[in-house]
Tab-separated table of C-alpha atoms in Angstrom:
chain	number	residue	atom	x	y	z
A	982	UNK	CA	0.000	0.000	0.000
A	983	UNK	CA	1.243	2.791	-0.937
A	984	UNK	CA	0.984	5.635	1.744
A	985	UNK	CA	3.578	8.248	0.130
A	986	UNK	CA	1.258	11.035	0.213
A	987	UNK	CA	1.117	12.951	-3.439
A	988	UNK	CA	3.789	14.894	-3.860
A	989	UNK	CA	1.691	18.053	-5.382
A	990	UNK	CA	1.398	22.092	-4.071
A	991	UNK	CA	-2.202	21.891	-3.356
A	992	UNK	CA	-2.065	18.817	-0.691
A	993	UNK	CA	1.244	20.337	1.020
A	994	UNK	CA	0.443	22.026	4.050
A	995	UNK	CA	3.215	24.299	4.397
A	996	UNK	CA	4.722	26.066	0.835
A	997	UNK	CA	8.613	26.803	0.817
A	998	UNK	CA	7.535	30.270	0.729
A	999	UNK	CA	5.949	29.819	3.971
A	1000	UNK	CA	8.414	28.166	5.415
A	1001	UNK	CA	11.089	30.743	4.727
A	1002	UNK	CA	8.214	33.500	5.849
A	1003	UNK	CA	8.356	31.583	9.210
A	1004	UNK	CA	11.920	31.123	9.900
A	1005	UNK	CA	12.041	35.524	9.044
A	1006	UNK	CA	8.931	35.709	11.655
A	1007	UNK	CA	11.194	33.706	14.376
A	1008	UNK	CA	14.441	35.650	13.516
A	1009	UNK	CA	12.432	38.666	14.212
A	1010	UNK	CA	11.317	36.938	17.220
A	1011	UNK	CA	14.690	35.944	18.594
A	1012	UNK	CA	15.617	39.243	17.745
A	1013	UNK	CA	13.167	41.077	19.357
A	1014	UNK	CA	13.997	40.839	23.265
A	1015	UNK	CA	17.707	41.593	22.175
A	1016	UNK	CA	16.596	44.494	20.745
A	1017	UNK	CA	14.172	45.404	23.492
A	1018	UNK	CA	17.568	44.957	26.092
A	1019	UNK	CA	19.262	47.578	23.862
A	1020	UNK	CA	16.377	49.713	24.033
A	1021	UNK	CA	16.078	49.587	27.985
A	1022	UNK	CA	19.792	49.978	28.068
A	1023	UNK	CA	19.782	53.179	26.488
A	1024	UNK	CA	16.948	54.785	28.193
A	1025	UNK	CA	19.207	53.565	31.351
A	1026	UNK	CA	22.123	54.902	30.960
A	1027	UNK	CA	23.612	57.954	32.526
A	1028	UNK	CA	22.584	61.509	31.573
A	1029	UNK	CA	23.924	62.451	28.467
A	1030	UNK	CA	26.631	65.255	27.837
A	1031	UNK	CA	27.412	67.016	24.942
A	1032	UNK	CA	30.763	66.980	24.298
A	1033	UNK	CA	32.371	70.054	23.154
A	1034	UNK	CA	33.328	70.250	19.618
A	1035	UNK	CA	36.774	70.246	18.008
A	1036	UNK	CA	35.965	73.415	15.772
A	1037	UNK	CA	32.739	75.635	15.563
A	1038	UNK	CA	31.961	77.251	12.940
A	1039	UNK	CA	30.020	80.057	15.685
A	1040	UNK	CA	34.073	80.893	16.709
A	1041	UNK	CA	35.006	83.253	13.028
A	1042	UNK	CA	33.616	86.190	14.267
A	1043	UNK	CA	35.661	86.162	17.800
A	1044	UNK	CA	39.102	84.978	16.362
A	1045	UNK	CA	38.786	87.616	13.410
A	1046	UNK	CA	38.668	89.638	16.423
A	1047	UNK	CA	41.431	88.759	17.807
A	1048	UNK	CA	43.978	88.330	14.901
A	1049	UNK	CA	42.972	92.407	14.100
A	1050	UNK	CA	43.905	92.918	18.131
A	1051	UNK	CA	46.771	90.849	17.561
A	1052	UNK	CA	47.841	92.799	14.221
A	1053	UNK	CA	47.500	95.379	16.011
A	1054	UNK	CA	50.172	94.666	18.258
A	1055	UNK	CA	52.287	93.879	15.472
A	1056	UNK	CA	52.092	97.276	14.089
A	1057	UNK	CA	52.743	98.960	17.875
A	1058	UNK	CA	55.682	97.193	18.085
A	1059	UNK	CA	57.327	97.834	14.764
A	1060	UNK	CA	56.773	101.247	15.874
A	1061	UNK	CA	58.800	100.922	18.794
A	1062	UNK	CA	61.668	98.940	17.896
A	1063	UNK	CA	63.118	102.097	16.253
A	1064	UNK	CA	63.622	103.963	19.261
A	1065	UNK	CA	65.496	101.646	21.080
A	1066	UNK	CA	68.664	99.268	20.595
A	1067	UNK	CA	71.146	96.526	21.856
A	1068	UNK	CA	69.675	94.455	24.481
A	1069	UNK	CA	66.370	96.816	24.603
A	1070	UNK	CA	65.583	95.899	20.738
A	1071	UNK	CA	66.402	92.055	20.688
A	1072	UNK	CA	63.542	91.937	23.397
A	1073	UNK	CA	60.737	93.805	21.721
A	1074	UNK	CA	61.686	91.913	18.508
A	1075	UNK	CA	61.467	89.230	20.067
A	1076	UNK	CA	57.635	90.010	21.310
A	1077	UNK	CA	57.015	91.376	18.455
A	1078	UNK	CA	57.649	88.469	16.133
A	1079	UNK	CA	55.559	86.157	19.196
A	1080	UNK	CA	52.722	88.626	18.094
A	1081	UNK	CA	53.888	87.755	14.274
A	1082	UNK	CA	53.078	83.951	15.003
A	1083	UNK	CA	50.231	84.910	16.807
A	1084	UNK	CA	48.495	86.827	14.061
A	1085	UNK	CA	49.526	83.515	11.253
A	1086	UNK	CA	48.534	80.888	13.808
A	1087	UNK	CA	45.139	82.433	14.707
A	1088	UNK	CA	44.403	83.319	10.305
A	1089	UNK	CA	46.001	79.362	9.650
A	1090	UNK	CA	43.036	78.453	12.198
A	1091	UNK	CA	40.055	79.953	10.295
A	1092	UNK	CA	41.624	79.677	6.922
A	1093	UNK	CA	40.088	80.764	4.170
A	1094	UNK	CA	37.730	82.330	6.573
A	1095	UNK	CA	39.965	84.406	8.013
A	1096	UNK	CA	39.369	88.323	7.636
A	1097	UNK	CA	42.591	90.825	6.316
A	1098	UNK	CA	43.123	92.560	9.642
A	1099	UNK	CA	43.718	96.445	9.345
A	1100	UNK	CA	46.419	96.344	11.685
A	1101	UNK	CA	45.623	99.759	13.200
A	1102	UNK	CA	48.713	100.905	15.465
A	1103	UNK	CA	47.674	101.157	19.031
A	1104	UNK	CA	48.766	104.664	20.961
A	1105	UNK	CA	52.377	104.763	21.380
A	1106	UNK	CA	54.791	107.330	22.249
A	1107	UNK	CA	58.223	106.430	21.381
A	1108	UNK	CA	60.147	109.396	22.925
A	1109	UNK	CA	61.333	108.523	26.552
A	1110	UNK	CA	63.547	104.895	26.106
A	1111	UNK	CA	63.017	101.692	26.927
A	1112	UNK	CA	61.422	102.107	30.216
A	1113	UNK	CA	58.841	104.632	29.054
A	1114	UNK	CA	57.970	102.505	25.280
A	1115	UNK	CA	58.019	99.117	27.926
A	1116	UNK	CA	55.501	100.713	30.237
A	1117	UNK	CA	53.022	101.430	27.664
A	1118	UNK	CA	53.318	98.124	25.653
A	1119	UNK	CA	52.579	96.130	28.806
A	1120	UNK	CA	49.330	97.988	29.400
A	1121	UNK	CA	48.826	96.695	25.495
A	1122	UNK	CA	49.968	93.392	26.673
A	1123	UNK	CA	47.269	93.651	29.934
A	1124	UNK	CA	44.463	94.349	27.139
A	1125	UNK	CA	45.665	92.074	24.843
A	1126	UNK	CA	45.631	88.870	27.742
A	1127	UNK	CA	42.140	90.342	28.591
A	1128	UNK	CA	40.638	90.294	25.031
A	1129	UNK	CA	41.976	86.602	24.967
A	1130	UNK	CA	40.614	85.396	28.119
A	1131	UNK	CA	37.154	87.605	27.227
A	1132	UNK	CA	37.048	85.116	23.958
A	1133	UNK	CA	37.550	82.583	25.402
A	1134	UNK	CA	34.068	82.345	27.277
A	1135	UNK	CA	32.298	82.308	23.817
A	1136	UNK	CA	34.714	80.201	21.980
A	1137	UNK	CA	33.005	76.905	21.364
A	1138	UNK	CA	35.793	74.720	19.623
A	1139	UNK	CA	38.190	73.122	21.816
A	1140	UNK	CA	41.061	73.688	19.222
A	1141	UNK	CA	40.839	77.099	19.173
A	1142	UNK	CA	40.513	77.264	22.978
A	1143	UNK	CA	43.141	75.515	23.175
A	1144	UNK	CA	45.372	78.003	21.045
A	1145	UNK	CA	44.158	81.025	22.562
A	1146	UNK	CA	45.117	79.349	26.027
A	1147	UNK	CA	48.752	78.932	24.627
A	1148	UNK	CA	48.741	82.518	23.821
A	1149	UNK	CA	47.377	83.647	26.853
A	1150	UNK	CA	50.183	82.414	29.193
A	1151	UNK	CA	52.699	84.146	26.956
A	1152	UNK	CA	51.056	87.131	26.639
A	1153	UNK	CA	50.957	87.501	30.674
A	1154	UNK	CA	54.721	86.912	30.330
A	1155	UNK	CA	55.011	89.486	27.944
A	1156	UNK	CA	53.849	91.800	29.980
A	1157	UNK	CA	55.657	91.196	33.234
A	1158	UNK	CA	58.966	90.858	31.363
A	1159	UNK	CA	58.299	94.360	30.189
A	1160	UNK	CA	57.446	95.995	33.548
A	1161	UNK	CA	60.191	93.714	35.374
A	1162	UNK	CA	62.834	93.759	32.378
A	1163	UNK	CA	62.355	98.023	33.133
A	1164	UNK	CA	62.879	97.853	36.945
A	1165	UNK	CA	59.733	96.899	38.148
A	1166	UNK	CA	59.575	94.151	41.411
A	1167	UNK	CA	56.924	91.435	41.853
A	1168	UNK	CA	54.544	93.811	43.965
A	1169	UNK	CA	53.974	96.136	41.013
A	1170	UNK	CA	52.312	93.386	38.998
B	624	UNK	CA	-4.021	4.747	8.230
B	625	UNK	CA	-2.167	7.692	9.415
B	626	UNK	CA	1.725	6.697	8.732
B	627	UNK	CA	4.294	9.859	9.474
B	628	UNK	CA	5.082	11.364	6.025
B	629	UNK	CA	8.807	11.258	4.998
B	630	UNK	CA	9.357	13.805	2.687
B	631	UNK	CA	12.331	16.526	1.727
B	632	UNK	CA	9.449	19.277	2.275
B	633	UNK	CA	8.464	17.695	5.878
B	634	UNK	CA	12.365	17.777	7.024
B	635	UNK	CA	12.584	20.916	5.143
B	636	UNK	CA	9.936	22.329	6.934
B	637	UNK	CA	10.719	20.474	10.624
B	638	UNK	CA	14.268	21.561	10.134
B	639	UNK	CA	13.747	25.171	9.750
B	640	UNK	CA	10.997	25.154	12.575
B	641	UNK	CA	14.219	23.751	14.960
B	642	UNK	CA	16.436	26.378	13.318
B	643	UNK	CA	13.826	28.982	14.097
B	644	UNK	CA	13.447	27.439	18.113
B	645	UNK	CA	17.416	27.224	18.633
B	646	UNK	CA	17.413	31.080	17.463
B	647	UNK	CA	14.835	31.857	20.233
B	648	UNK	CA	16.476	29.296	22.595
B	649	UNK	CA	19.792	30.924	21.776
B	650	UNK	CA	18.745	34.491	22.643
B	651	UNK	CA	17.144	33.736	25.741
B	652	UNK	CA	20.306	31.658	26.943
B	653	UNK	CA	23.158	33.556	29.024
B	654	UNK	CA	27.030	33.963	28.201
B	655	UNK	CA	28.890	30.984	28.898
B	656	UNK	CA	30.986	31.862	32.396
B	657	UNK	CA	34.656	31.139	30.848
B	658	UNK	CA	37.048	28.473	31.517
B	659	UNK	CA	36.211	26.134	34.768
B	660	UNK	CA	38.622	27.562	37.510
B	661	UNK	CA	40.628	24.954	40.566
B	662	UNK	CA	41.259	26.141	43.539
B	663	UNK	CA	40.304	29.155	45.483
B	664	UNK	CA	38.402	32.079	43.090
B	665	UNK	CA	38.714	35.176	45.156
B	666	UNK	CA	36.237	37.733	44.925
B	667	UNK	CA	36.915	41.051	43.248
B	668	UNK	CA	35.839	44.501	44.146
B	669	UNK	CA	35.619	46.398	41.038
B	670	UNK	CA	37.123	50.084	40.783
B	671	UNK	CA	35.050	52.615	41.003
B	672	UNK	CA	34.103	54.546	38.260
B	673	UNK	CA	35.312	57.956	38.129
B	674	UNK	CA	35.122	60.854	35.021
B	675	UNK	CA	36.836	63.841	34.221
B	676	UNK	CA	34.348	66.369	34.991
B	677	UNK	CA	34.426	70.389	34.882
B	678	UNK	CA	34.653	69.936	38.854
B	679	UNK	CA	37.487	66.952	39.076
B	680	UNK	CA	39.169	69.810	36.991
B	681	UNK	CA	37.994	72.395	39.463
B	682	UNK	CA	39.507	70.602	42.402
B	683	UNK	CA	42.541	69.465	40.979
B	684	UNK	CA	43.359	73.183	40.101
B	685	UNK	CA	42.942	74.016	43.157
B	686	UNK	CA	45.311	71.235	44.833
B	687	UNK	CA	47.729	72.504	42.661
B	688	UNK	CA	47.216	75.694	43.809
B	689	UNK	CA	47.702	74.799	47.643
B	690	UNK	CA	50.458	72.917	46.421
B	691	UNK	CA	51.997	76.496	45.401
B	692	UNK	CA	50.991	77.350	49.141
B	693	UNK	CA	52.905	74.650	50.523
B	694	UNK	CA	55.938	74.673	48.967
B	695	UNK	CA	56.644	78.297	48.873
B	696	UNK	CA	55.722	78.908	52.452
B	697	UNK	CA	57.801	75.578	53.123
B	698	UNK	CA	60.899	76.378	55.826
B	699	UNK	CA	63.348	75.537	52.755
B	700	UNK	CA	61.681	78.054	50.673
B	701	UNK	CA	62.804	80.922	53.322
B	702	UNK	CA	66.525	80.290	52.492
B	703	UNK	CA	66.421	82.772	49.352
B	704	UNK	CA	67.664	86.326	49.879
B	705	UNK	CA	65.183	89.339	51.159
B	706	UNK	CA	64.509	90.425	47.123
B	707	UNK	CA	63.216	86.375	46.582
B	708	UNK	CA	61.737	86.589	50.057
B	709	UNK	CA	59.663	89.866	49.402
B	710	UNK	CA	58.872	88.025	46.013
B	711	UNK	CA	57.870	84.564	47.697
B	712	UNK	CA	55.633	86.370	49.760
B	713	UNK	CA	54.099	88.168	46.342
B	714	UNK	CA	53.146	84.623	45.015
B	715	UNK	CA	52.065	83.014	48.426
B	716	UNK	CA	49.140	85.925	48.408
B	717	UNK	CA	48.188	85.280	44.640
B	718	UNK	CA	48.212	81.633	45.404
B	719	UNK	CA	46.002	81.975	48.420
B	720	UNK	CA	43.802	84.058	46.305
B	721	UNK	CA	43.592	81.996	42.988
B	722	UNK	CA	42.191	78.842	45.722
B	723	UNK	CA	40.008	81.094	47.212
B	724	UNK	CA	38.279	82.105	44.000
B	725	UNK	CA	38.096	78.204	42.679
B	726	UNK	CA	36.395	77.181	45.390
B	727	UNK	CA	32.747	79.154	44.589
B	728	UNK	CA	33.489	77.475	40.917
B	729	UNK	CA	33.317	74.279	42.670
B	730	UNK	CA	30.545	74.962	45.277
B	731	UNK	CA	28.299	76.031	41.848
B	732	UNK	CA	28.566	72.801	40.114
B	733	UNK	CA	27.479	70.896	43.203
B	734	UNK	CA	31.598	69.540	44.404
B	735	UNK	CA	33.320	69.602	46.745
B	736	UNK	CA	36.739	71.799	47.446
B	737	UNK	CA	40.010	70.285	48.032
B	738	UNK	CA	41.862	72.434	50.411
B	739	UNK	CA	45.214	70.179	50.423
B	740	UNK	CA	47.942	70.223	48.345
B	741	UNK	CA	47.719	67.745	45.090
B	742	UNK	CA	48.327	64.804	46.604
B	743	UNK	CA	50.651	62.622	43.786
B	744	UNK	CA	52.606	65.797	43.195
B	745	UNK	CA	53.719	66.278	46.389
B	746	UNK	CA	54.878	63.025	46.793
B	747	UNK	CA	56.356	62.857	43.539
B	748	UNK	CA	58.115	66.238	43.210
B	749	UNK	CA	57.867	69.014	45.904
B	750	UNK	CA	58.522	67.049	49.070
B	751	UNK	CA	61.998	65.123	47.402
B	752	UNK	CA	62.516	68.811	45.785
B	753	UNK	CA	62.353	70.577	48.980
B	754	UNK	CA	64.629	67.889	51.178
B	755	UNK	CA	67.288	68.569	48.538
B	756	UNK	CA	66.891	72.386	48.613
B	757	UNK	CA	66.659	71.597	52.679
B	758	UNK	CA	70.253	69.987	52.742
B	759	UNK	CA	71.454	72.049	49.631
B	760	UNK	CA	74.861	74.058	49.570
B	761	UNK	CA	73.236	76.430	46.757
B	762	UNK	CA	69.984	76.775	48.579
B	763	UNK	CA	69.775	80.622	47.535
B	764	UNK	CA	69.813	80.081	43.620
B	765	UNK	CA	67.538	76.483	44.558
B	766	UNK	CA	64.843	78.383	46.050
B	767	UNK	CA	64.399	80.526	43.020
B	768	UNK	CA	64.854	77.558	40.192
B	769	UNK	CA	62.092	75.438	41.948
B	770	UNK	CA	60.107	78.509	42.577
B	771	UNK	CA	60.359	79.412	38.827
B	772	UNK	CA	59.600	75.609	37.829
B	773	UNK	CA	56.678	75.724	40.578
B	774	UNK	CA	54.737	78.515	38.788
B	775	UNK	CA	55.234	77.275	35.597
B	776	UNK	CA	53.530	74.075	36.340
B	777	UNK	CA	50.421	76.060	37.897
B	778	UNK	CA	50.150	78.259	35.046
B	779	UNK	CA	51.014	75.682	32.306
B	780	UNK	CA	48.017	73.483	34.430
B	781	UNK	CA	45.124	75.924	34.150
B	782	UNK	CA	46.501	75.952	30.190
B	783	UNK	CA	46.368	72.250	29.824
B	784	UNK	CA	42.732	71.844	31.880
B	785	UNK	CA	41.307	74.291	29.115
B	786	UNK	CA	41.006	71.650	26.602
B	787	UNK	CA	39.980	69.454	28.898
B	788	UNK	CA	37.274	71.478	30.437
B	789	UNK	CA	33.146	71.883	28.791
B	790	UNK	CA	32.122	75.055	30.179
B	791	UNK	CA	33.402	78.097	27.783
B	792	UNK	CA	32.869	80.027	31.009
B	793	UNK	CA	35.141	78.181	33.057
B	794	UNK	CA	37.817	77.890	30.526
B	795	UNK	CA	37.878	81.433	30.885
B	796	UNK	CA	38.073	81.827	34.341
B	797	UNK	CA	40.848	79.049	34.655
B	798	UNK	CA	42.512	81.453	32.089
B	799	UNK	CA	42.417	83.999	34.411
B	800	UNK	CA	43.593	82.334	36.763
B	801	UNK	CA	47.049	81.429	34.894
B	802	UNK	CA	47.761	85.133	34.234
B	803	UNK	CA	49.556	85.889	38.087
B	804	UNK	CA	51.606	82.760	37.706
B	805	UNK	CA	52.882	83.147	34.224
B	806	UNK	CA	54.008	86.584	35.326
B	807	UNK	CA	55.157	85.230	39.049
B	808	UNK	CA	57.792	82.593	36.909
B	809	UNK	CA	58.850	85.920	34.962
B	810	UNK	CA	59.565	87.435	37.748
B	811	UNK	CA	61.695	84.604	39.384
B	812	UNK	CA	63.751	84.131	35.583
B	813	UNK	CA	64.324	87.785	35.942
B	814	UNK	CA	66.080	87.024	39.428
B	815	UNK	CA	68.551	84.302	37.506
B	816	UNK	CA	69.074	86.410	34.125
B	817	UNK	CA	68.073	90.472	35.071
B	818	UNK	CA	67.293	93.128	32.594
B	819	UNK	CA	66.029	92.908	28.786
B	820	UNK	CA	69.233	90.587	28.255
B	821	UNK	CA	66.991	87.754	29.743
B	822	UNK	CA	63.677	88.284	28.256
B	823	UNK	CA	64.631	86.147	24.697
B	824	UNK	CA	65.492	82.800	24.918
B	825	UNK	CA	69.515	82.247	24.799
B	826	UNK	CA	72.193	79.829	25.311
B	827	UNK	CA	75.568	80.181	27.778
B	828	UNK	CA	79.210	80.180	27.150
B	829	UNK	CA	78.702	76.365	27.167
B	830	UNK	CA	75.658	76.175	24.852
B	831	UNK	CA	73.253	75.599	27.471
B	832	UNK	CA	69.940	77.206	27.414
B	833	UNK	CA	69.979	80.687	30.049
B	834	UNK	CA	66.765	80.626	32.296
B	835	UNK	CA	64.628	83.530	29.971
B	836	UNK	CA	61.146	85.262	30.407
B	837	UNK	CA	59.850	84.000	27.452
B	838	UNK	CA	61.024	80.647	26.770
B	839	UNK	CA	58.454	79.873	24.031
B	840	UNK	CA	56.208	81.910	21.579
B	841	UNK	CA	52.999	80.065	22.925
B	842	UNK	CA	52.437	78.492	26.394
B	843	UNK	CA	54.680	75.053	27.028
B	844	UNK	CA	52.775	72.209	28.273
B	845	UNK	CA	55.950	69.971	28.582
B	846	UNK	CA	58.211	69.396	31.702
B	847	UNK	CA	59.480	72.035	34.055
B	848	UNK	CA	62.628	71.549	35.348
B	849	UNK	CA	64.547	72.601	38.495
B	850	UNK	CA	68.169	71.796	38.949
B	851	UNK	CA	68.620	71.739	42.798
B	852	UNK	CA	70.672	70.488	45.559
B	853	UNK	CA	74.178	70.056	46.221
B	854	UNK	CA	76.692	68.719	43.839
B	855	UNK	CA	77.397	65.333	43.853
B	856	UNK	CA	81.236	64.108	43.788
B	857	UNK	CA	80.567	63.115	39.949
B	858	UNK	CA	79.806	67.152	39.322
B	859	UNK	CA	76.015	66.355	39.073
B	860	UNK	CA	72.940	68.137	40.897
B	861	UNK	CA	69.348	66.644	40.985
B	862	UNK	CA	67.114	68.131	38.222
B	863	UNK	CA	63.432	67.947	39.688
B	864	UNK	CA	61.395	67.079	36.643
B	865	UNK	CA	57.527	68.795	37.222
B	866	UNK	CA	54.384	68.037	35.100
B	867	UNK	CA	50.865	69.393	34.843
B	868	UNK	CA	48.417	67.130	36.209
B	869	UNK	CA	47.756	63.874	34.343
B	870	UNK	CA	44.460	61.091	34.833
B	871	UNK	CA	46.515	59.901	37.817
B	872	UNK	CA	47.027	63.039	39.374
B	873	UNK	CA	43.642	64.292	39.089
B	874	UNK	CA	41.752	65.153	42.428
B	875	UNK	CA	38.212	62.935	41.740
């Protein structure tokens, strides 16, 4: 007797199709509760931060400003360096080409973004030596640290914080080597 | 008569349905424990975990801070002459004052403020630094070259936090913070190599590199060194190696 059931479509309970629909439908299934766990993890997890970002686009306007107050000082001091010499000049040169770097670093930042600063020359008189041109470029210097530190609250980018940070600490240096380096003691600071 | 049907569909069909189960079975099941262990399996306390936060930041600033306070006001530190004296006593006041103002930073952010010195530092630099300048036969010029290293590593630390830090607003005010001790290390450099002839960096008769005001066009975060203590028979002296506060340094 033959009991082989007939081997056609119509008397086979379950089609390949269905078959393969079934095995998807207990994937999904299997899936499911690992999917649910990532779910719960998430909404578990600790509060999320924000990150701050490596650049902002939000920080052009502020570093413009700073690269013209930086120019700036690169004009002052090519004023002064003519009235002095020797010892007195290799200093102020030497500030004065920081605030060179200072002005490239800050434009390399932005890039193409990057406004042509006017480099108006801050108020200077150069009559009076050293001591007298040394006094008035530290109160520069003073403004100078403050505009950096004042940017430095709305900078968003961490890079560019970061650079205006390096500037900053030289910047107070310049300063005090120009009030100490012209007689001035620690007190006066 | 009902006689099980043997067909390539049926296994096809009774094999994917077992696929299908061992998939559900599978997800349901847990990670296998590792290897089998002999012998005693001692139970282990896991570390805690700790972040860098705005106030970790906050309080490690202000260790380093005291850590200014303690070493400057440290009975070794009083061995300079009465122009590094009057000076020392300059720096103690900003230091005081640059802890003082951290710790409302602190208090806002819901922390707590650490009023000792950093702890790793001064066991890995200022207390060997200030038994050498202690015992030292050039304790006059010591006080001032660990002085000068001293605030280089505060200011060059408020420098390195700012990258480190999320709140613009604090970045600035750890920027203001830095300005006194930049100048304070000028100040001490100006003590070793007076006048305008020690504001640029130079080099001695020897080729060595003179202390200078400005060292660097932009703010170093590398080491600051001070070369203290007396001179050992083979013509050496110790050279105190200082660094800005790393992950294991930080006050959590």
């Amino acid at each position: 007797m033959d009991t082989q059931a007939p081997d056609t479509a119509a008397t086979e309970p379950r089609s390949r199709r269905a078959l393969f629909a079934s095995l998807l439908a207990a994937g999904a299934a299997a899936s499911a509760p690992l999917l649910a766990g990532r779910a719960s993890a998430a909404g578990d997890s600790a509060p999320t931060t924000t990150a701050p970002p490596d650049r902002s686009a939000a920080d052009v306007a502020v570093i413009n400003t700073l690269i013209e107050r930086e120019a700036s000082m690169v004009a002052t001091y090519k004023a002064a360096v003519g009235s002095v010499s020797g010892d007195d000049l290799a200093a102020l040169l030497t500030i004065h080409g920081h605030h060179i770097a200072y002005v490239e670093s800050l434009s390399a930042y932005l890039g193409t973004e990057a406004a042509k600063p006017s480099g108006t020359r801050l108020a200077l008189t150069v009559s009076g030596g050293y001591s007298s041109i040394a006094t008035q470029m530290a109160a520069h210097e003073a403004a100078t640290a403050e505009a950096h530190i004042a940017a430095l609250g709305s900078i968003q980018g961490i890079n560019a914080a970061a650079l205006v940070a390096s500037i900053i600490t030289v910047v107070s240096r310049h300063r005090a080597a120009l009030l100490v380096s012209s007689g001035a003691d620690a007190a006066a600071l | 008569m009902n006689t099980p049907k043997i067909s390539r569909r049926s296994l096809i069909t009774q094999g994917g349905t077992l696929a299908a189960a061992g998939v559900v079975l599978a997800a349901c099941g847990s990670e296998p424990s590792g290897l089998s262990r002999v012998g005693l399996s001692p139970s282990t306390t896991a570390l805690p975990e700790v972040h860098v936060s705005d106030v970790v930041l906050l309080r490690t600033a202000q260790s380093v801070e005291n850590l200014a306070v303690a070493a400057l006001s440290d009975p070794a530190m009083s061995k300079g002459n009465a122009a590094t004296k009057a000076a020392i006593a300059v720096f103690l006041e900003g230091h005081r004052a640059n802890a003082a103002a951290i710790a409302p930073l602190i208090a806002a952010r819901g922390g707590e403020e650490f009023g000792k010195p950093n702890t790793r530092m001064m066991k890995n630099y200022v207390s060997g630094a200030l038994a050498l300048i202690a015992e030292s036969d050039q304790a006059e010029a010591d006080v001032i070259a660990f002085a000068h290293a001293i605030e280089g590593v505060v200011a060059a630390t408020y420098q390195a936090f700012v990258a480190w830090t999320n709140e613009p607003a604090l970045r600035r005010a750890m920027m203001t913070l830095a300005v006194k001790p930049s100048e304070y290390a000028v100040v001490l450099a100006q003590m070793v190599s007076p006048g305008t002839k020690g504001v640029s960096p130079a080099v001695d008769e020897t080729g060595g590199p003179v202390v200078s005001a400005l060292p660097t066009k932009y703010g170093s975060l590398g080491s600051f060194d001070a070369t203290i203590g007396t001179m050992t028979e083979a013509g050496a002296r110790t050279v105190v190696t200082m660094e800005t506060p790393s992950l294991n340094s930080l006050e959590y």
